[in-house]
PDB file of C-alpha atoms in Angstrom:
ATOM      1  CA  MET A 714      86.006 107.747  77.641  1.00 76.00           C
ATOM      2  CA  THR A 715      89.708 108.583  76.901  1.00 93.00           C
ATOM      3  CA  TYR A 716      92.436 106.105  77.849  1.00 94.00           C
ATOM      4  CA  LYS A 717      96.004 106.906  78.536  1.00 94.00           C
ATOM      5  CA  ASP A 718      98.969 104.575  78.279  1.00 96.00           C
ATOM      6  CA  PHE A 719     101.766 104.265  80.690  1.00 97.00           C
ATOM      7  CA  GLU A 720     104.963 102.359  80.083  1.00 98.00           C
ATOM      8  CA  PHE A 721     107.145 101.108  82.946  1.00 98.00           C
ATOM      9  CA  LYS A 722     110.300  98.974  82.994  1.00 97.00           C
ATOM     10  CA  ALA A 723     111.431  96.887  85.798  1.00 96.00           C
ATOM     11  CA  ASN A 724     113.877  94.094  86.497  1.00 95.00           C
ATOM     12  CA  LEU A 725     111.752  91.551  88.285  1.00 94.00           C
ATOM     13  CA  LEU A 726     113.045  88.043  89.185  1.00 92.00           C
ATOM     14  CA  GLY A 727     116.207  88.740  87.133  1.00 90.00           C
ATOM     15  CA  ILE A 728     114.170  89.499  83.941  1.00 91.00           C
ATOM     16  CA  GLU A 729     113.773  92.941  82.408  1.00 95.00           C
ATOM     17  CA  ARG A 730     110.056  93.512  81.947  1.00 95.00           C
ATOM     18  CA  GLU A 731     108.132  96.157  80.285  1.00 97.00           C
ATOM     19  CA  LEU A 732     104.813  96.846  82.042  1.00 97.00           C
ATOM     20  CA  ASN A 733     102.159  98.602  79.971  1.00 98.00           C
ATOM     21  CA  ILE A 734      99.158 100.022  81.785  1.00 97.00           C
ATOM     22  CA  SER A 735      96.174 101.558  79.841  1.00 96.00           C
ATOM     23  CA  VAL A 736      93.692 103.493  82.158  1.00 95.00           C
ATOM     24  CA  PRO A 737      90.722 105.818  81.805  1.00 93.00           C
ATOM     25  CA  PHE A 738      91.958 109.392  81.935  1.00 91.00           C
ATOM     26  CA  GLU A 739      89.667 112.534  82.570  1.00 86.00           C
ATOM     27  CA  ASN A 740      90.229 115.906  83.807  1.00 85.00           C
ATOM     28  CA  ASP A 741      93.863 115.213  84.502  1.00 83.00           C
ATOM     29  CA  GLY A 742      92.977 112.219  86.666  1.00 89.00           C
ATOM     30  CA  VAL A 743      93.645 108.728  86.277  1.00 91.00           C
ATOM     31  CA  LYS A 744      90.709 106.202  87.044  1.00 92.00           C
ATOM     32  CA  THR A 745      92.345 103.286  88.951  1.00 91.00           C
ATOM     33  CA  SER A 746      89.543 101.297  90.220  1.00 88.00           C
ATOM     34  CA  LYS A 747      89.155  98.591  87.297  1.00 92.00           C
ATOM     35  CA  PHE A 748      89.625  95.586  89.844  1.00 94.00           C
ATOM     36  CA  CYS A 749      88.126  97.158  93.077  1.00 89.00           C
ATOM     37  CA  PRO A 750      84.762  95.575  93.947  1.00 88.00           C
ATOM     38  CA  GLN A 751      82.039  98.127  93.513  1.00 82.00           C
ATOM     39  CA  GLU A 752      80.811  97.672  96.964  1.00 80.00           C
ATOM     40  CA  LEU A 753      84.029  98.962  98.479  1.00 81.00           C
ATOM     41  CA  LEU A 754      83.668 102.248  96.469  1.00 76.00           C
ATOM     42  CA  SER A 755      79.858 102.755  96.929  1.00 60.00           C
ATOM     43  CA  GLY A 756      79.360 101.143 100.292  1.00 55.00           C
ATOM     44  CA  GLY A 757      76.795  98.935  98.884  1.00 49.00           C
ATOM     45  CA  ILE A 758      74.591 101.823  97.411  1.00 50.00           C
ATOM     46  CA  SER A 759      75.065 101.545  93.700  1.00 54.00           C
ATOM     47  CA  PHE A 760      72.766 104.007  91.950  1.00 46.00           C
ATOM     48  CA  ILE A 761      75.790 105.367  90.051  1.00 47.00           C
ATOM     49  CA  PRO A 762      78.986 103.361  89.524  1.00 48.00           C
ATOM     50  CA  ALA A 763      81.674 104.708  91.881  1.00 49.00           C
ATOM     51  CA  VAL A 764      85.251 105.123  90.736  1.00 59.00           C
ATOM     52  CA  ASN A 765      88.613 105.630  92.411  1.00 68.00           C
ATOM     53  CA  GLY A 766      91.569 107.497  91.078  1.00 79.00           C
ATOM     54  CA  GLU A 767      94.230 110.039  91.544  1.00 88.00           C
ATOM     55  CA  SER A 768      96.143 112.706  89.546  1.00 91.00           C
ATOM     56  CA  GLU A 769      98.439 111.441  86.773  1.00 92.00           C
ATOM     57  CA  SER A 770     101.620 112.514  88.585  1.00 93.00           C
ATOM     58  CA  GLU A 771     100.535 110.586  91.780  1.00 94.00           C
ATOM     59  CA  PHE A 772      99.634 107.565  89.737  1.00 95.00           C
ATOM     60  CA  VAL A 773     103.132 107.564  87.953  1.00 96.00           C
ATOM     61  CA  SER A 774     104.817 108.094  91.372  1.00 96.00           C
ATOM     62  CA  ASP A 775     102.831 105.247  93.071  1.00 96.00           C
ATOM     63  CA  CYS A 776     103.603 102.824  90.193  1.00 97.00           C
ATOM     64  CA  ARG A 777     107.167 103.509  90.292  1.00 98.00           C
ATOM     65  CA  ARG A 778     107.379 103.315  94.077  1.00 97.00           C
ATOM     66  CA  GLN A 779     105.870  99.829  94.008  1.00 97.00           C
ATOM     67  CA  LEU A 780     108.149  98.787  91.090  1.00 97.00           C
ATOM     68  CA  GLU A 781     111.223 100.073  92.846  1.00 97.00           C
ATOM     69  CA  ALA A 782     110.431  97.830  95.958  1.00 96.00           C
ATOM     70  CA  MET A 783     109.558  95.001  93.691  1.00 96.00           C
ATOM     71  CA  GLU A 784     113.028  95.217  92.029  1.00 95.00           C
ATOM     72  CA  LYS A 785     114.667  94.832  95.434  1.00 94.00           C
ATOM     73  CA  THR A 786     112.723  91.716  96.416  1.00 90.00           C
ATOM     74  CA  ASP A 787     114.565  88.461  96.634  1.00 80.00           C
ATOM     75  CA  SER A 788     114.671  86.616  93.467  1.00 72.00           C
ATOM     76  CA  SER A 789     113.652  83.261  95.182  1.00 77.00           C
ATOM     77  CA  ASN A 790     110.158  84.543  95.719  1.00 79.00           C
ATOM     78  CA  SER A 791     107.226  83.941  93.249  1.00 91.00           C
ATOM     79  CA  LEU A 792     106.102  86.740  91.008  1.00 94.00           C
ATOM     80  CA  MET A 793     102.971  87.263  93.089  1.00 95.00           C
ATOM     81  CA  GLU A 794     105.125  87.562  96.198  1.00 95.00           C
ATOM     82  CA  VAL A 795     107.235  90.137  94.380  1.00 95.00           C
ATOM     83  CA  HIS A 796     104.087  92.163  93.563  1.00 96.00           C
ATOM     84  CA  ILE A 797     102.836  91.872  97.116  1.00 96.00           C
ATOM     85  CA  ALA A 798     106.177  93.143  98.332  1.00 95.00           C
ATOM     86  CA  GLY A 799     105.744  96.301  96.177  1.00 97.00           C
ATOM     87  CA  LEU A 800     102.231  96.837  97.703  1.00 97.00           C
ATOM     88  CA  MET A 801     103.384  96.259 101.298  1.00 97.00           C
ATOM     89  CA  ASP A 802     106.239  98.773 100.765  1.00 97.00           C
ATOM     90  CA  SER A 803     103.718 101.449  99.823  1.00 97.00           C
ATOM     91  CA  VAL A 804     101.510 100.654 102.730  1.00 97.00           C
ATOM     92  CA  MET A 805     104.555 100.596 105.122  1.00 97.00           C
ATOM     93  CA  ARG A 806     106.022 103.876 103.844  1.00 96.00           C
ATOM     94  CA  HIS A 807     102.575 105.528 104.114  1.00 97.00           C
ATOM     95  CA  LEU A 808     102.104 104.307 107.741  1.00 97.00           C
ATOM     96  CA  ALA A 809     105.678 105.388 108.594  1.00 97.00           C
ATOM     97  CA  GLN A 810     105.149 108.919 107.125  1.00 97.00           C
ATOM     98  CA  CYS A 811     101.515 109.579 108.447  1.00 96.00           C
ATOM     99  CA  GLY A 812     100.987 107.065 111.303  1.00 96.00           C
ATOM    100  CA  ARG A 813      97.720 105.905 109.818  1.00 96.00           C
ATOM    101  CA  LEU A 814      96.272 104.926 106.407  1.00 96.00           C
ATOM    102  CA  ILE A 815      92.902 106.118 105.228  1.00 93.00           C
ATOM    103  CA  PHE A 816      90.935 103.456 103.470  1.00 92.00           C
ATOM    104  CA  GLY A 817      90.521 105.400 100.273  1.00 91.00           C
ATOM    105  CA  ASP A 818      94.412 105.622  99.943  1.00 94.00           C
ATOM    106  CA  LEU A 819      94.690 101.835 100.773  1.00 95.00           C
ATOM    107  CA  LEU A 820      92.277 101.201  97.734  1.00 94.00           C
ATOM    108  CA  ILE A 821      94.657 103.389  95.498  1.00 94.00           C
ATOM    109  CA  TYR A 822      97.519 101.135  96.519  1.00 96.00           C
ATOM    110  CA  MET A 823      95.540  98.037  95.821  1.00 97.00           C
ATOM    111  CA  ASP A 824      94.414  99.462  92.483  1.00 96.00           C
ATOM    112  CA  ILE A 825      98.000 100.071  91.552  1.00 97.00           C
ATOM    113  CA  PHE A 826      98.904  96.579  92.628  1.00 98.00           C
ATOM    114  CA  SER A 827      96.125  95.210  90.579  1.00 97.00           C
ATOM    115  CA  LEU A 828      96.996  97.148  87.458  1.00 97.00           C
ATOM    116  CA  LEU A 829     100.650  96.166  87.761  1.00 98.00           C
ATOM    117  CA  LEU A 830      99.534  92.519  88.024  1.00 98.00           C
ATOM    118  CA  GLU A 831      97.584  92.923  84.909  1.00 98.00           C
ATOM    119  CA  ALA A 832     100.428  94.577  83.079  1.00 98.00           C
ATOM    120  CA  ASP A 833     102.698  91.648  84.181  1.00 97.00           C
ATOM    121  CA  GLY A 834     100.343  89.028  82.558  1.00 96.00           C
ATOM    122  CA  PHE A 835      98.145  87.995  85.388  1.00 97.00           C
ATOM    123  CA  GLU A 836      94.607  87.012  84.447  1.00 96.00           C
ATOM    124  CA  GLU A 837      91.785  89.484  85.301  1.00 96.00           C
ATOM    125  CA  ASP A 838      89.776  86.738  87.160  1.00 95.00           C
ATOM    126  CA  LYS A 839      92.729  85.903  89.443  1.00 95.00           C
ATOM    127  CA  ILE A 840      93.309  89.553  90.108  1.00 96.00           C
ATOM    128  CA  ARG A 841      89.629  90.197  90.978  1.00 95.00           C
ATOM    129  CA  ASP A 842      89.672  87.256  93.311  1.00 93.00           C
ATOM    130  CA  ALA A 843      92.915  88.205  94.966  1.00 95.00           C
ATOM    131  CA  TYR A 844      91.970  91.907  95.475  1.00 95.00           C
ATOM    132  CA  PRO A 845      89.600  91.678  98.526  1.00 94.00           C
ATOM    133  CA  LYS A 846      91.489  88.830 100.158  1.00 94.00           C
ATOM    134  CA  ILE A 847      94.851  90.842 100.032  1.00 96.00           C
ATOM    135  CA  LEU A 848      93.027  93.897 101.179  1.00 95.00           C
ATOM    136  CA  ARG A 849      91.586  92.026 104.125  1.00 94.00           C
ATOM    137  CA  GLU A 850      95.051  90.652 105.087  1.00 95.00           C
ATOM    138  CA  ILE A 851      96.414  94.233 105.190  1.00 96.00           C
ATOM    139  CA  ILE A 852      93.626  95.422 107.422  1.00 94.00           C
ATOM    140  CA  GLU A 853      94.136  92.403 109.747  1.00 93.00           C
ATOM    141  CA  LEU A 854      97.957  93.364 109.941  1.00 94.00           C
ATOM    142  CA  PHE A 855      97.186  96.992 110.825  1.00 95.00           C
ATOM    143  CA  PRO A 856      93.629  97.135 112.418  1.00 92.00           C
ATOM    144  CA  ASP A 857      94.465 100.090 114.559  1.00 93.00           C
ATOM    145  CA  PHE A 858      95.914 102.199 111.765  1.00 95.00           C
ATOM    146  CA  ILE A 859      93.342 101.756 108.965  1.00 94.00           C
ATOM    147  CA  LEU A 860      90.737 104.595 109.115  1.00 93.00           C
ATOM    148  CA  ASN A 861      87.404 105.088 107.294  1.00 88.00           C
ATOM    149  CA  THR A 862      87.735 107.704 104.500  1.00 85.00           C
ATOM    150  CA  LEU A 863      84.705 109.753 105.380  1.00 83.00           C
ATOM    151  CA  ASP A 864      85.138 110.384 109.225  1.00 88.00           C
ATOM    152  CA  LEU A 865      88.569 108.908 110.057  1.00 90.00           C
ATOM    153  CA  SER A 866      86.928 106.419 112.518  1.00 88.00           C
ATOM    154  CA  PRO A 867      88.614 102.980 112.853  1.00 89.00           C
ATOM    155  CA  PHE A 868      87.960 100.970 109.743  1.00 87.00           C
ATOM    156  CA  LYS A 869      87.698  97.564 111.578  1.00 87.00           C
ATOM    157  CA  GLY A 870      84.079  97.006 112.472  1.00 83.00           C
ATOM    158  CA  GLY A 871      82.555  99.779 110.462  1.00 83.00           C
ATOM    159  CA  HIS A 872      80.282  99.781 107.302  1.00 77.00           C
ATOM    160  CA  PHE A 873      83.011  99.367 104.714  1.00 81.00           C
ATOM    161  CA  ASP A 874      84.689  96.568 106.742  1.00 81.00           C
ATOM    162  CA  THR A 875      81.304  94.707 106.604  1.00 84.00           C
ATOM    163  CA  MET A 876      81.075  95.369 102.831  1.00 82.00           C
ATOM    164  CA  LEU A 877      84.573  93.843 102.375  1.00 85.00           C
ATOM    165  CA  LEU A 878      83.511  90.760 104.421  1.00 83.00           C
ATOM    166  CA  ILE A 879      80.469  90.425 102.206  1.00 82.00           C
ATOM    167  CA  VAL A 880      82.407  90.608  99.036  1.00 86.00           C
ATOM    168  CA  ILE A 881      84.797  87.948 100.284  1.00 87.00           C
ATOM    169  CA  GLU A 882      81.829  85.740 101.486  1.00 87.00           C
ATOM    170  CA  LYS A 883      80.226  86.012  97.928  1.00 84.00           C
ATOM    171  CA  GLN A 884      83.436  84.928  96.426  1.00 81.00           C
ATOM    172  CA  ASN A 885      83.841  81.952  98.665  1.00 80.00           C
ATOM    173  CA  LYS A 886      80.365  80.883  97.721  1.00 77.00           C
ATOM    174  CA  LYS A 887      81.304  80.818  94.186  1.00 70.00           C
ATOM    175  CA  LEU A 888      84.132  78.498  94.987  1.00 57.00           C
ATOM    176  CA  ILE A 889      81.830  75.998  96.703  1.00 53.00           C
ATOM    177  CA  PRO A 890      80.273  73.567  94.294  1.00 50.00           C
ATOM    178  CA  THR A 891      76.520  73.579  94.637  1.00 48.00           C
ATOM    179  CA  GLU A 892      74.547  70.317  94.075  1.00 48.00           C
ATOM    180  CA  LYS A 893      71.917  70.212  91.384  1.00 43.00           C
TER     181      LYS A 893
END
């Protein structure tokens, strides 16, 4: 597997930062799904690991768009809130432009958000933990506008919505201490 490195600069919370992202690169496509729970890509059927990605130019554009929004975010926010603002800007722009957001596109925005978090020094475990929870929050904010990738039916209440709930439930069980 070949990896490609991308370097971005942004002024976040008044500090000039260099964010370096290294991602698998194949057939002019960037694989972005490092932090996405496998169940959300495969629908719970995991004979072959599923991946998510986009073209290199779309990847760079999506990263820059989130970073531009992050740079405009109030410096009184935490660094995580600044990153979430970048993600939400992408979601809101997409909804304003298209009137809906297909789940696969939402996963790409979440992937970019996660890769930017990693490049900004957040721990992998914290990113993996936050991914499905933040995704769930976005779906709850826009339940009528998030659509399934395959058939454009409403996401809420569908198969992948159930998969997301299962992922979150599994994470919550890890947090609850078990008696021995």
